[in-house]
Amino acid sequence: MPAHLSHPDGLLQQQDYAPVATTTGTRLLMLAGQLAVTPLGETTATDLAGQVHDSLRNIATAVRGAGGRITDVARLTFYIVGWTTDMADELWEGTSRAQDSDGFSVPLPPVTVIGVQALWRPDLLVEIEATAVLD
């Protein structure tokens, strides 16, 4: 069942993501952090927006591969190397591309952004974890 996204009164009202996702289902899908890499591990993009988009594309592939739909995604956690708020435009550009090409909801489900020192390899800028609830 798709996650129902909402903006309850009293919480930050913004357009990029919904602070609350309510869902029911019979299977909980928790994805390992996804990167902007091919199945062979080759990095697909060098910029943050491109890596966000390609990481979300890999999440879409994983959710569909588990028998779910993108609308089943109930939460996203972004780990971004050297995060500062001036990187937000690139982050939202990448998510917008994924919304257009891969069917992620508008607004996104609840999002958490965490700045990190490094990821698995120095060419990787973002890793994204997802939780979905499947029928």
Coordinates of C-alpha atoms in Angstrom, one line a residue:
M1 CA 0.0 0.0 0.0
P2 CA 1.4 3.4 -0.9
A3 CA 2.6 5.6 2.0
H4 CA 0.2 8.4 2.9
L5 CA 2.3 11.5 3.2
S6 CA 1.2 14.4 5.4
H7 CA 2.2 17.8 6.9
P8 CA 0.5 17.9 10.3
D9 CA -0.2 21.3 11.8
G10 CA 2.6 22.5 14.1
L11 CA 5.4 21.0 12.0
L12 CA 7.7 22.8 9.5
Q13 CA 5.6 23.5 6.4
Q14 CA 7.8 23.2 3.3
Q15 CA 7.4 21.6 -0.1
D16 CA 10.4 19.3 -0.6
Y17 CA 9.3 16.4 1.6
A18 CA 6.5 15.4 3.9
P19 CA 7.5 15.1 7.6
V20 CA 5.1 12.1 8.2
A21 CA 4.4 8.9 6.3
T22 CA 1.7 6.6 7.4
T23 CA 1.5 3.2 5.8
T24 CA 0.4 -0.4 6.3
G25 CA 1.6 -3.6 4.7
T26 CA 2.8 -7.1 5.3
R27 CA 6.5 -6.7 4.5
L28 CA 9.0 -4.1 5.7
L29 CA 11.8 -3.5 3.2
M30 CA 15.0 -1.9 4.5
L31 CA 17.6 -1.2 1.9
A32 CA 21.3 -0.9 2.5
G33 CA 22.7 2.5 1.5
Q34 CA 22.6 2.9 -2.3
L35 CA 25.3 4.7 -4.2
A36 CA 25.6 6.2 -7.7
V37 CA 27.3 3.1 -9.1
T38 CA 26.6 0.5 -11.8
P39 CA 26.2 -3.2 -11.0
L40 CA 30.0 -3.5 -11.6
G41 CA 30.7 -0.7 -9.0
E42 CA 31.6 2.0 -11.5
T43 CA 30.7 5.5 -10.4
T44 CA 28.0 7.0 -12.6
A45 CA 28.3 10.7 -11.9
T46 CA 30.8 13.1 -10.5
D47 CA 28.5 15.9 -9.2
L48 CA 26.1 15.7 -6.1
A49 CA 22.9 16.2 -8.1
G50 CA 23.9 13.4 -10.5
Q51 CA 24.9 11.0 -7.7
V52 CA 21.6 11.7 -5.7
H53 CA 19.6 10.9 -8.9
D54 CA 21.5 7.8 -9.7
S55 CA 21.4 6.6 -6.0
L56 CA 17.7 7.1 -6.0
R57 CA 17.4 5.2 -9.3
N58 CA 19.2 2.3 -7.6
I59 CA 16.7 2.5 -4.8
A60 CA 13.9 2.3 -7.3
T61 CA 15.5 -0.7 -8.9
A62 CA 15.8 -2.4 -5.5
V63 CA 12.2 -1.6 -4.4
R64 CA 10.8 -2.9 -7.7
G65 CA 13.0 -5.9 -7.5
A66 CA 11.5 -6.8 -4.1
G67 CA 8.0 -6.6 -5.6
G68 CA 7.2 -3.1 -4.4
R69 CA 6.4 0.3 -6.0
I70 CA 8.2 3.6 -5.5
T71 CA 5.1 4.9 -3.7
D72 CA 5.8 2.2 -1.0
V73 CA 8.9 4.1 0.1
A74 CA 8.2 5.6 3.5
R75 CA 11.5 7.1 4.5
L76 CA 14.9 8.2 3.0
T77 CA 18.1 9.0 4.8
F78 CA 20.8 10.8 2.9
Y79 CA 24.5 10.6 4.0
I80 CA 26.4 13.4 2.2
V81 CA 30.1 14.0 2.3
G82 CA 31.0 17.4 3.7
W83 CA 27.4 18.5 4.0
T84 CA 26.7 22.2 4.2
T85 CA 23.4 24.0 3.6
D86 CA 24.7 25.6 0.5
M87 CA 24.6 22.1 -1.1
A88 CA 20.8 22.0 -0.8
D89 CA 20.1 23.1 -4.3
E90 CA 22.1 20.2 -5.7
L91 CA 20.4 17.8 -3.4
W92 CA 16.9 18.9 -4.4
E93 CA 18.0 19.0 -8.1
G94 CA 18.9 15.3 -7.9
T95 CA 15.7 14.4 -6.1
S96 CA 13.7 16.3 -8.6
R97 CA 15.3 14.3 -11.4
A98 CA 14.4 11.1 -9.6
Q99 CA 10.8 12.3 -9.2
D100 CA 10.6 13.0 -12.9
S101 CA 12.3 9.8 -14.2
D102 CA 11.7 7.2 -11.5
G103 CA 8.3 8.0 -10.0
F104 CA 9.4 9.2 -6.5
S105 CA 6.5 11.1 -4.8
V106 CA 6.1 14.9 -4.8
P107 CA 6.7 15.8 -2.0
L108 CA 9.2 13.1 -1.1
P109 CA 8.5 10.9 1.9
P110 CA 10.2 11.9 5.2
V111 CA 13.9 12.8 4.6
T112 CA 16.8 13.0 6.9
V113 CA 20.1 14.5 5.7
I114 CA 23.3 13.6 7.6
G115 CA 26.7 15.1 6.9
V116 CA 29.6 12.6 7.0
Q117 CA 33.3 12.8 6.6
A118 CA 33.7 10.1 4.0
L119 CA 32.0 7.2 2.2
W120 CA 33.4 3.9 0.9
R121 CA 35.5 5.6 -1.8
P122 CA 36.6 9.2 -2.2
D123 CA 34.7 9.6 -5.5
L124 CA 31.4 8.9 -3.8
L125 CA 29.5 12.0 -2.5
V126 CA 26.2 10.5 -1.2
E127 CA 24.7 7.3 0.1
I128 CA 21.0 6.9 0.5
E129 CA 19.1 4.4 2.7
A130 CA 15.4 3.7 2.2
T131 CA 12.6 2.0 4.1
A132 CA 9.5 0.8 2.3
V133 CA 6.4 -1.0 3.4
L134 CA 5.1 -3.5 0.9
D135 CA 1.7 -5.3 0.5

